[in-house]
Coordinates of C-alpha atoms and ligand atoms in Angstrom, one line a residue:
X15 CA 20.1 31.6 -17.0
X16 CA 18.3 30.5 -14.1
X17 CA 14.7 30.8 -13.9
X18 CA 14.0 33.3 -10.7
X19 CA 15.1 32.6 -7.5
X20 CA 12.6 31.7 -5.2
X21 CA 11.6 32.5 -1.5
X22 CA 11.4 29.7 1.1
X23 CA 8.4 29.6 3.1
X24 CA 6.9 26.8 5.4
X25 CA 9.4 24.4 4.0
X26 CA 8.5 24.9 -0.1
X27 CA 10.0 26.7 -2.3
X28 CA 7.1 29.9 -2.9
X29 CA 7.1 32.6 -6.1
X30 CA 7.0 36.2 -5.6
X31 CA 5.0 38.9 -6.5
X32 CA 7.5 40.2 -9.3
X33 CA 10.9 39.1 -9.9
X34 CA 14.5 41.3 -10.4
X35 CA 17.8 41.1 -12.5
X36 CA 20.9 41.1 -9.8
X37 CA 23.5 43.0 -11.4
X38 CA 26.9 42.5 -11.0
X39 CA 28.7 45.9 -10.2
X40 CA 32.1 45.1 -12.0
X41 CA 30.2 44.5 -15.3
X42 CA 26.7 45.9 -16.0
X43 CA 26.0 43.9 -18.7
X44 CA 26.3 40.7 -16.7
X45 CA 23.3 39.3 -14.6
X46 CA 24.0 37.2 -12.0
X47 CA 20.7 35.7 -11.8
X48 CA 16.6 37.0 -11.3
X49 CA 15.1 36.4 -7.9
X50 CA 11.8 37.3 -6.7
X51 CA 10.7 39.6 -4.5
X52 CA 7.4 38.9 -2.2
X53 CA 5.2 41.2 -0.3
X54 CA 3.1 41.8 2.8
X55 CA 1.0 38.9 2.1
X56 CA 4.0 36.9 1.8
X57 CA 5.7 38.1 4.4
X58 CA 1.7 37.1 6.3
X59 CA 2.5 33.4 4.9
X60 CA 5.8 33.1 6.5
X61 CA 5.7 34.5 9.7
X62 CA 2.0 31.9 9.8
X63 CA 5.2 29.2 9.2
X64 CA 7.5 30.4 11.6
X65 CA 4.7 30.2 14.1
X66 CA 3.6 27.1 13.7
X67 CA 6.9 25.4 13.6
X68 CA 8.2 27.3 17.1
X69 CA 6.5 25.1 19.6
X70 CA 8.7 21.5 18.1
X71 CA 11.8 23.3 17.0
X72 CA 12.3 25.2 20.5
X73 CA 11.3 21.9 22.6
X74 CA 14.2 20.5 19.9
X75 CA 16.8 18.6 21.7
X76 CA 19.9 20.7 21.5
X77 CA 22.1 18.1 19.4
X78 CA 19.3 18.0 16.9
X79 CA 19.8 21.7 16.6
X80 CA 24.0 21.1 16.5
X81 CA 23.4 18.7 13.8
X82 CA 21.9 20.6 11.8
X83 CA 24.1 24.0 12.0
X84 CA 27.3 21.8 11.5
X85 CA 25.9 20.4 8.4
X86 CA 25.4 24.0 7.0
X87 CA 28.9 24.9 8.3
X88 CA 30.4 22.0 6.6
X89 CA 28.5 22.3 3.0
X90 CA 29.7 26.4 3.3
X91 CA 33.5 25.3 3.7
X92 CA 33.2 22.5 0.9
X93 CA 32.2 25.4 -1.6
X94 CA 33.7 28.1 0.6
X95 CA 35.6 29.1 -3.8
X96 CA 32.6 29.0 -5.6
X97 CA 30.2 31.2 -3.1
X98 CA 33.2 33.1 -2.9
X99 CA 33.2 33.5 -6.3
X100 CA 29.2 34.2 -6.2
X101 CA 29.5 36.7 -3.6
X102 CA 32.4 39.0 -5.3
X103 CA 30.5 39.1 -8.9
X104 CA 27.5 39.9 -6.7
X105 CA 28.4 42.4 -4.2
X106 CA 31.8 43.7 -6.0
X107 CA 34.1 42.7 -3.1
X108 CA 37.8 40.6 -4.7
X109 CA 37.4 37.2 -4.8
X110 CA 40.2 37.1 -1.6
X111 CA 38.0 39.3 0.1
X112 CA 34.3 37.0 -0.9
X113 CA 36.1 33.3 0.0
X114 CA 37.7 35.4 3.4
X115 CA 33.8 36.4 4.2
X116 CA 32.7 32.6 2.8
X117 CA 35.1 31.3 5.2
X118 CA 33.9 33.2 7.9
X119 CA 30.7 32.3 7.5
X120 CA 31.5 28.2 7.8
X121 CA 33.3 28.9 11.4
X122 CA 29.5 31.4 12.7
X123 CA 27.7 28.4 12.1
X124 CA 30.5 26.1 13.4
X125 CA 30.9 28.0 16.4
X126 CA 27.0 27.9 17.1
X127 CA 26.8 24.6 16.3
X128 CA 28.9 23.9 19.3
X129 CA 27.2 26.6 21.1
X130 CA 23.8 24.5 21.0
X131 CA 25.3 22.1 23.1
X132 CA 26.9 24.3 25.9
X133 CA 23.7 26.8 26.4
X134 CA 23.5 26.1 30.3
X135 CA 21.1 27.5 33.2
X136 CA 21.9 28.3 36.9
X137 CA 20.7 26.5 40.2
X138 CA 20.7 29.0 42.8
X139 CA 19.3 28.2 46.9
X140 CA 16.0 30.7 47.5
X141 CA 16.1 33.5 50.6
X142 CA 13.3 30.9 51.7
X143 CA 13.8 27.3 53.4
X144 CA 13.5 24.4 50.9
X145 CA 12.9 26.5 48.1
X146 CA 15.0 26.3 45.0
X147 CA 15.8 28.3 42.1
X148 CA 17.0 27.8 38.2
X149 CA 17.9 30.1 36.0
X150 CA 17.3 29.6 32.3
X151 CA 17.2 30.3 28.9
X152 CA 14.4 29.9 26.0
X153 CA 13.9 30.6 22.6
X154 CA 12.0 34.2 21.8
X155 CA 10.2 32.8 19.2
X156 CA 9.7 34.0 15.5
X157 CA 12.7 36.0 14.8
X158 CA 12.9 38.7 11.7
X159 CA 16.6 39.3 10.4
X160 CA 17.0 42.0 8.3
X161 CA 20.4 42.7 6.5
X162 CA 22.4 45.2 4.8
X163 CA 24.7 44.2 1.4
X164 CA 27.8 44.9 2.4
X165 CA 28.7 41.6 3.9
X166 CA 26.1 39.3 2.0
X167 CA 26.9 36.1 3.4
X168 CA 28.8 37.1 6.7
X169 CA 26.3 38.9 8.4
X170 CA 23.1 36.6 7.6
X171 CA 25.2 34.3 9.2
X172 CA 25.9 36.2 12.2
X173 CA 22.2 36.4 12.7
X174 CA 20.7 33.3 11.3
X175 CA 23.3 30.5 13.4
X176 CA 22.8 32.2 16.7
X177 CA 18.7 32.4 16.1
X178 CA 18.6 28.8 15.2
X179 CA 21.3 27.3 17.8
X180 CA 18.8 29.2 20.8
X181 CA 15.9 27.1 19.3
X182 CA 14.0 30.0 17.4
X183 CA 12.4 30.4 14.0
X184 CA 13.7 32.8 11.4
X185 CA 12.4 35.2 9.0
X186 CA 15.4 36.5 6.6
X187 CA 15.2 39.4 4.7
X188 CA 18.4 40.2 2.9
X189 CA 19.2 43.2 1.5
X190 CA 17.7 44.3 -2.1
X191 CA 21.1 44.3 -3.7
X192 CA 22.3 40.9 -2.5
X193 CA 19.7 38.4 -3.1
X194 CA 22.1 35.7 -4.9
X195 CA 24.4 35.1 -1.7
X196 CA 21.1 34.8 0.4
X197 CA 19.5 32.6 -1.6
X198 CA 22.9 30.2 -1.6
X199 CA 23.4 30.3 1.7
X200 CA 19.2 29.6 2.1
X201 CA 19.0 26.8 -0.4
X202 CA 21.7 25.3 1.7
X203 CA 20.1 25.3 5.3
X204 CA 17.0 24.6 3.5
X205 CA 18.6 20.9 3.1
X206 CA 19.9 20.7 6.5
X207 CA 17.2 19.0 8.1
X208 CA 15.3 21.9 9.4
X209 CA 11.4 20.9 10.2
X210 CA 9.3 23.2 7.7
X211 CA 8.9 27.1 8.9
X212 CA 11.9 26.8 11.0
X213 CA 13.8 28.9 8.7
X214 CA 12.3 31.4 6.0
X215 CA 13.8 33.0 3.1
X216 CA 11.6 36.5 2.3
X217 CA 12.9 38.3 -0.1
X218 CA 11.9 41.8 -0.9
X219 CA 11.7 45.3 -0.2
X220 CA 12.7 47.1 2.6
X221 CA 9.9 49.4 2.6
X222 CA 7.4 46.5 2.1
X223 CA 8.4 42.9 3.5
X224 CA 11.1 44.5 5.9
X225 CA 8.3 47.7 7.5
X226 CA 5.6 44.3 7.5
X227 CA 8.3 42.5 9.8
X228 CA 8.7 45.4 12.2
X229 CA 4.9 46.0 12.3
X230 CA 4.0 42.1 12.6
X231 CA 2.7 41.1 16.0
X232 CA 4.1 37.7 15.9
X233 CA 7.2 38.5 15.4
X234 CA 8.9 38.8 18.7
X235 CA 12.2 40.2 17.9
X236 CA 14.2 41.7 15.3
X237 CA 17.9 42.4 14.8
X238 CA 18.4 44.8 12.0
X239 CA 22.1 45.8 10.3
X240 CA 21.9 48.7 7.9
X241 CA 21.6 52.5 8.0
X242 CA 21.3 54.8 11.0
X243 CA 17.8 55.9 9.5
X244 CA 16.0 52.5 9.1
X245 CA 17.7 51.3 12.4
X246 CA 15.6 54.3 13.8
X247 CA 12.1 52.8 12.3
X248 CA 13.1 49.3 13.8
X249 CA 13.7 50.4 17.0
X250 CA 10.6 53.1 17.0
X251 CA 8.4 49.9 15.5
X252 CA 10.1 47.7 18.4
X253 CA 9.2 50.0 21.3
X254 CA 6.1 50.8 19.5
X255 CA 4.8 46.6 20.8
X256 CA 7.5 45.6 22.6
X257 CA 9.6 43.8 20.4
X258 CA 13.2 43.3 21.3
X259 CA 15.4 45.1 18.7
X260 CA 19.1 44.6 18.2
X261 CA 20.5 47.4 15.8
X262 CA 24.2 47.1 14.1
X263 CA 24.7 50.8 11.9
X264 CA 27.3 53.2 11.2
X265 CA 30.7 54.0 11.7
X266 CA 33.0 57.0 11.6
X267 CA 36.2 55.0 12.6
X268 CA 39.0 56.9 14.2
X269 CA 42.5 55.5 13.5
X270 CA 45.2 57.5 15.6
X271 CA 48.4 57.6 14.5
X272 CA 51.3 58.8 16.8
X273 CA 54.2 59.7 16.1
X274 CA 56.0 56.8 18.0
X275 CA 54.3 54.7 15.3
X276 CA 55.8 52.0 13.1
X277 CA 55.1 53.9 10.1
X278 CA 54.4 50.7 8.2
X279 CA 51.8 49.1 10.1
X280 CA 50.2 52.6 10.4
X281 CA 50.4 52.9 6.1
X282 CA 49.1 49.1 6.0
X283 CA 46.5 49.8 8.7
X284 CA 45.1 52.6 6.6
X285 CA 44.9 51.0 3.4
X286 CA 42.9 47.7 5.1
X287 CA 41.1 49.5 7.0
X288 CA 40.1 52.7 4.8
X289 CA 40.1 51.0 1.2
X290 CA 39.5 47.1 1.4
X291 CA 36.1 45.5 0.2
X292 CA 36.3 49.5 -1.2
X293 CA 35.8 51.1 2.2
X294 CA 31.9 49.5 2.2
X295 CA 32.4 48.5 6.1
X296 CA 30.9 49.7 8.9
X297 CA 34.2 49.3 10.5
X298 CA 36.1 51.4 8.1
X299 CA 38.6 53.4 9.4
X300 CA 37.3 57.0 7.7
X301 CA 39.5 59.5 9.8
X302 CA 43.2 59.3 10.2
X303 CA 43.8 61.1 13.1
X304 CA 47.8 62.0 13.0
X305 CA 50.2 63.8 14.9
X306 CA 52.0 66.5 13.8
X307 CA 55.9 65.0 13.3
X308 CA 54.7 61.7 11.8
X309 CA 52.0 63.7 9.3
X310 CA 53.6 64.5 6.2
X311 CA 55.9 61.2 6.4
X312 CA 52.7 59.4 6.7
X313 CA 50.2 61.4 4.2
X314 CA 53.4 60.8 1.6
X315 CA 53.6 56.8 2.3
X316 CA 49.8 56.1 2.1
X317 CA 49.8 57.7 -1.3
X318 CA 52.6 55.9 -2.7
X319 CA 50.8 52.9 -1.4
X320 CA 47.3 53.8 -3.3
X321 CA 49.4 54.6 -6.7
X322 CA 50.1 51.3 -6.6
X323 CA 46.6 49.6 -5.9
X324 CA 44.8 48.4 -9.1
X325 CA 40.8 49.0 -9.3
X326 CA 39.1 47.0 -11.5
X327 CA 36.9 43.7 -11.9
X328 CA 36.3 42.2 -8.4
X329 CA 36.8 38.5 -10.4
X330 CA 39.9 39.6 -11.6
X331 CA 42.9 37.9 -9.1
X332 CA 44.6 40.9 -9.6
X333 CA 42.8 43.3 -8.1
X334 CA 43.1 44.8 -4.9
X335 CA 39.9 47.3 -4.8
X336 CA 37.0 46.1 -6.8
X337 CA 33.7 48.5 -7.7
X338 CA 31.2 50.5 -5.6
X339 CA 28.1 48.4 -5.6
X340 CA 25.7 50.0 -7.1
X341 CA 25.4 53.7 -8.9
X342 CA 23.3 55.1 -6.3
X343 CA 26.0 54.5 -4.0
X344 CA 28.6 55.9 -6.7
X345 CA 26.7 58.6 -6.7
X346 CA 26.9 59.0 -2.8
X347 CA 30.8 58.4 -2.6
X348 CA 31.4 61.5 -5.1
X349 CA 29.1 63.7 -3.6
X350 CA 31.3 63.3 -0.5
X351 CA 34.3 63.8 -2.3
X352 CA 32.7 67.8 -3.8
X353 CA 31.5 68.1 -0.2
X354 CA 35.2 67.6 1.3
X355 CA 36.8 69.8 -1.1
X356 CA 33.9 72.4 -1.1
X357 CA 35.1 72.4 2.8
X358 CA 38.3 72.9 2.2
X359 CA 40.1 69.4 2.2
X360 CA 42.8 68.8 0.1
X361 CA 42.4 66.1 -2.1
X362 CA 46.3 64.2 -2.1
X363 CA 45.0 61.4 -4.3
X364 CA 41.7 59.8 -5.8
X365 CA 38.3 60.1 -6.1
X366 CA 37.7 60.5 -9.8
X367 CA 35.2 57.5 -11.6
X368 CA 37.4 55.3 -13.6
X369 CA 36.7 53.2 -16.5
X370 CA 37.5 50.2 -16.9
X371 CA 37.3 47.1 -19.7
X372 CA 33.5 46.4 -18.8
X373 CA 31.0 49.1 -17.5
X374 CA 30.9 49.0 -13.9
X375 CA 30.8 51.0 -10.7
X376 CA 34.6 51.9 -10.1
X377 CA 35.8 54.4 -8.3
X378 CA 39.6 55.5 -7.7
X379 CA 40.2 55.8 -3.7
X380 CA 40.0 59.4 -2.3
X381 CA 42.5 60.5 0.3
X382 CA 41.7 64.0 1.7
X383 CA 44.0 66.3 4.2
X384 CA 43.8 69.5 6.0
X385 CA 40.7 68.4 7.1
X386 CA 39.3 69.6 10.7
X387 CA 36.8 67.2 12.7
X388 CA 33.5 69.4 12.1
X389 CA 33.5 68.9 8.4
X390 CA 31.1 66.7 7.1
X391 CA 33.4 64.7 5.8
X392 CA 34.4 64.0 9.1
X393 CA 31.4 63.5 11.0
X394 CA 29.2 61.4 8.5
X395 CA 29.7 58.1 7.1
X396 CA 30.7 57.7 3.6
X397 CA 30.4 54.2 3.0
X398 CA 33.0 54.2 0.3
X399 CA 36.9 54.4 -0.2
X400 CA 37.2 57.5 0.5
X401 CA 39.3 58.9 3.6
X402 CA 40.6 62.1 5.5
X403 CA 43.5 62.6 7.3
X404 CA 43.0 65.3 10.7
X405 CA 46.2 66.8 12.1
X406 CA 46.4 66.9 15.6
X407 CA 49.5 68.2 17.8
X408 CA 49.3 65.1 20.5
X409 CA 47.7 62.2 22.0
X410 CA 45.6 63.9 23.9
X411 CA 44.2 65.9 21.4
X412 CA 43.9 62.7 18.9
X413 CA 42.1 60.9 21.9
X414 CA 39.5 63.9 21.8
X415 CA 39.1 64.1 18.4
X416 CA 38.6 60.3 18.1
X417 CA 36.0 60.4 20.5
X418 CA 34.3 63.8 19.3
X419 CA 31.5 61.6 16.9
X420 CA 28.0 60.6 17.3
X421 CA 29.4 57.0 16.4
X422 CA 30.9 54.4 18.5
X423 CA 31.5 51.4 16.6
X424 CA 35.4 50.2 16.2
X425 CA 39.0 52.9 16.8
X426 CA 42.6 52.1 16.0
X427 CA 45.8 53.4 17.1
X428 CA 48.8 52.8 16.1
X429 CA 51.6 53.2 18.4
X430 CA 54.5 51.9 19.9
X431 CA 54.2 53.0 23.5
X432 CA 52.3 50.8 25.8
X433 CA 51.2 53.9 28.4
X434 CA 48.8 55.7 25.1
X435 CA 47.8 52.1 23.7
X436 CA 46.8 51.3 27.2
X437 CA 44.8 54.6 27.9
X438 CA 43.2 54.4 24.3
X439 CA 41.9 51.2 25.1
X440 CA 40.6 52.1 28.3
X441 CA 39.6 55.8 26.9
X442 CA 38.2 55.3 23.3
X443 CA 34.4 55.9 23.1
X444 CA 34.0 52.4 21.2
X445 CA 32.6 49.2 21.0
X446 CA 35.8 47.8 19.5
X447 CA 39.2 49.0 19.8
X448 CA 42.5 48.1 18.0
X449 CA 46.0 48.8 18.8
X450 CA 48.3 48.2 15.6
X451 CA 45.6 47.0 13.8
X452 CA 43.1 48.3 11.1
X453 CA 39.2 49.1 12.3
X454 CA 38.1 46.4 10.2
X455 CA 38.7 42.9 10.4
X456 CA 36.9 41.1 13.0
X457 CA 37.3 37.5 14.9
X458 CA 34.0 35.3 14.5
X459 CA 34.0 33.6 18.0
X460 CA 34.1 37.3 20.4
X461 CA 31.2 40.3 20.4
X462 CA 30.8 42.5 17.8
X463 CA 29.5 45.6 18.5
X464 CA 29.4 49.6 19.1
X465 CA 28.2 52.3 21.6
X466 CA 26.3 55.8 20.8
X467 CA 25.0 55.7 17.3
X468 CA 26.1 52.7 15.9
X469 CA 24.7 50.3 17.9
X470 CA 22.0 49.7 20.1
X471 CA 20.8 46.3 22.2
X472 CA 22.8 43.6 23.3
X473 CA 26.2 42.2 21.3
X474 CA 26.3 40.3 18.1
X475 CA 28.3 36.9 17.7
X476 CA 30.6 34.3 20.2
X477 CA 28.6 33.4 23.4
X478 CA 27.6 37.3 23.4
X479 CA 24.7 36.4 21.2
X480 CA 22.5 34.4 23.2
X481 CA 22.1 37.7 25.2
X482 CA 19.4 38.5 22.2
X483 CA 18.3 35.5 21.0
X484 CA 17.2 33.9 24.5
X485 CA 14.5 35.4 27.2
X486 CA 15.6 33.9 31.0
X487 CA 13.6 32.5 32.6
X488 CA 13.5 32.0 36.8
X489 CA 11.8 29.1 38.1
X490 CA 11.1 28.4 41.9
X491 CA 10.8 24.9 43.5
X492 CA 9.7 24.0 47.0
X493 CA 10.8 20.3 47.3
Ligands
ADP1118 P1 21.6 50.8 3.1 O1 21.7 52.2 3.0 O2 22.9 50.1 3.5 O3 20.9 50.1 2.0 P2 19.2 50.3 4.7 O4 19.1 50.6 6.1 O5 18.4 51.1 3.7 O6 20.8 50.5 4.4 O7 19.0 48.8 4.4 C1 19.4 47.8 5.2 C2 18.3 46.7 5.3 O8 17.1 47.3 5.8 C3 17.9 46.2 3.9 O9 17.6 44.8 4.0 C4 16.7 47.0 3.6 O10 15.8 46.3 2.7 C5 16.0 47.1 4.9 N1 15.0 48.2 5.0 C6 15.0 49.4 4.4 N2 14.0 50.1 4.8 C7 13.3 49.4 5.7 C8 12.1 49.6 6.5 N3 11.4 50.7 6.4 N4 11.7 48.6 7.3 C9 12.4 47.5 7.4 N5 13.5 47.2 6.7 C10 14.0 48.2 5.9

């Protein structure tokens, strides 16, 4: 076993205050490692770091910047199996699934890597005689990242390759649960050629080192991906001085079904987009929204298609659903299912804890019908592989009832007529829409993103991101 996993701070490699067994949810007894956890005054230390390294890492020449994200790209691809591997004992997500998220993460920093080099300004003539104007862009300065566990590697990724390619400095926080992908993908920047305090690895609570971030004054900016109620905090924190904010939350993802649909790609679509990486996406799809003459043909395909899924160990290349994460979590997805059926949904298939060879977190997928859209199994977000199915009598009233959340994030319809697929897309209340597609499942290169409750502040990822992580900047010249 390792000794604990250190922070990152200022260039060294900096102990914590205590340090914590990472516990892999597919067998209990298995630790994936300790890592430490700092605190405020830690969290003092690095954001001292990040300071003093802004003013020479955001006067960096951009190439310098390029160099350095491809070399963390590259090193991410050459081990893409074995943080794969890391990243499903760690988090619970099948090894297809952890190298897929891996992967993904090689082609964010690839894609910022190039994007250092093509960050370009505007020249524009003034309302006055001889006078000239340039539009540009600079760094913010120290940024703090804070991230959820679902997508350990992915989304610190999304965040951290952006931050850097702009020419800021970064305070990470990764979730509690994940600290053994973070610290992988950390030790590996932390060789890239960074100058000390450009990047900072802080691991630790949310409630201490991620509430000292938001309350920091020198820390400019934050972008935050988690739960609707801390995204609250950051962004009452971030009006509170004037921080920018970017918040990425929850989802209550429609998926329409019509009954013009290719009934295969609308079973496949569900079982992607309700039950992969065990329905722990913000981009599930949690409400099948179905029309009446495709309903019961439908409800009976999708659960011959979950008899045949096998839950077990997430290391196992056999498995299709791995475990919940954690118990607390466990505890959450169950509670849903009693709520659903204490509403009066009818429970098809699922939901009952399984055991398995090795103690771990895994749950049997939950399909619920005869639902309506005002239970709360319909309106709040599960965060587990657990679906409903909503019976509507057209498209109309499936475009309604899509639409009828507090969330915005991704919708999917599945459909074979080109006048709903083009309304839906024009029509859905969403940041993201998919036609034929599941909710989840997201290029690296294009904005990610949501309206309403799931998102507030500017896009995540492709060229979308600079819209955060740069300040313009209009300079007048008489010449
Ligand atoms: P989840 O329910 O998915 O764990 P959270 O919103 O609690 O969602 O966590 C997402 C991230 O926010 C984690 O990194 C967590 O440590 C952090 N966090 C939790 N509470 C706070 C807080 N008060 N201030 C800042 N960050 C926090």
């Amino acid at each position: 076993m390792n000794a604990p996993f250190r922070n990152f701070v200022g260039g060294e490699w900096v102990e914590g205050v205590e340090a914590v067994a990472n516990i892999n949810p597919s067998d209990t007894t298995d630790i994936v490692g300790h890592y430490v956890r700092t605190d405020r005054a830690g969290l003092d230390a690095a954001v001292a770091a990040a300071k003093a390294a802004f003013p020479a890492w955001s006067r960096s020449v951009p190439y310098a910047r390029h160099e350095v994200l491809k070399k963390v790209s590259d090193e991410i691809f050459a081990r893409r199996d074995e943080l794969g591997r890391l990243l499903a004992r760690e988090e619970g997500k099948t090894l297809a699934e952890g190298i897929g998220e891996v992967t993904r993460a090689g082609q964010i920093f690839g894609f910022f890597a190039g994007e250092c080099l093509r960050l370009a300004g505007e020249t524009l003539a003034s309302v006055r005689p001889g006078v000239g104007v340039e539009v540009t862009r600079e760094p913010l300065g120290v940024i703090g990242l804070i991230t959820p566990w679902n997508f350990p590697i992915a989304i610190p990724a999304w965040k951290i390759a952006p931050a850097l390619a702009y020419g800021n400095c970064v305070l990470f926080k990764p979730a509690e649960l994940v600290p053994g992908s973070a610290w992988a993908l950390s030790e590996i920047i932390a060789r890239a050629g960074l100058p000390p305090g450009a990047f900072n690895l802080v691991m630790g609570s949310g409630a201490s080192v991620g509430q000292a971030m938001l309350d920091h004054p020198d820390v400019a900016a934050i972008s935050f991906t988690g739960s609707v109620a801390t995204g609250r905090r950051v962004a009452a924190a971030g009006a509170a001085r004037f921080a920018r904010v970017q918040l990425e939350m929850g989802g209550k993802n429609p998926l329409v079904i019509l009954d013009d649909a290719d009934l295969a790609t609308a079973v496949e679509c569900t079982i992607n987009g309700a039950f992969f990486s065990t329905g722990q996406r913000c981009t599930a799809s949690s409400r099948m929204i179905v029309t009446d003459a495709i309903h019961d043909r439908f409800v009976d395909a999708v659960v011959e298609r979950l008899r045949g899924l096998k839950v077990d160990d997430a290391l196992d290349p056999t498995t299709h659903i791995g475990p919940v994460v954690d118990e607390g979590q466990l505890a959450q997805d169950l509670d849903y299912i009693r709520v659903a059926e204490a509403e009066g949904g009818r429970r098809v298939f699922g939901g009952e804890r399984l055991s398995r060879a090795r103690a771990g977190f895994y749950l049997e997928p939950a399909l619920f019908t005869e639902t309506a859209p005002d239970m709360r199994i319909n309106r709040e977000e599960v965060f587990g592989p657990v679906a409903s199915v909503i019976r509507v009598k057209d498209y109309e009233e499936a475009l309604a009832v899509a639409n009828g959340t507090e969330f915005g994030l991704s919708a999917g319809i599945c459909t074979t007529s080109l006048k709903h697929a083009t309304h839906f897309k024009r029509n859905a209340e969403a940041g993201m829409v998919m036609v034929n597609l599941p909710t989840a499942g997201v290029d690296f290169h294009v904005p990610f993103g949501g309206r309403k409750g799931s998102s507030y502040g500017p896009r995540e990822q492709g060229s979308y991101a600079r819209e955060f992580y740069t300040v313009v900047k209009t300079a007048y010249t008489l010449s």
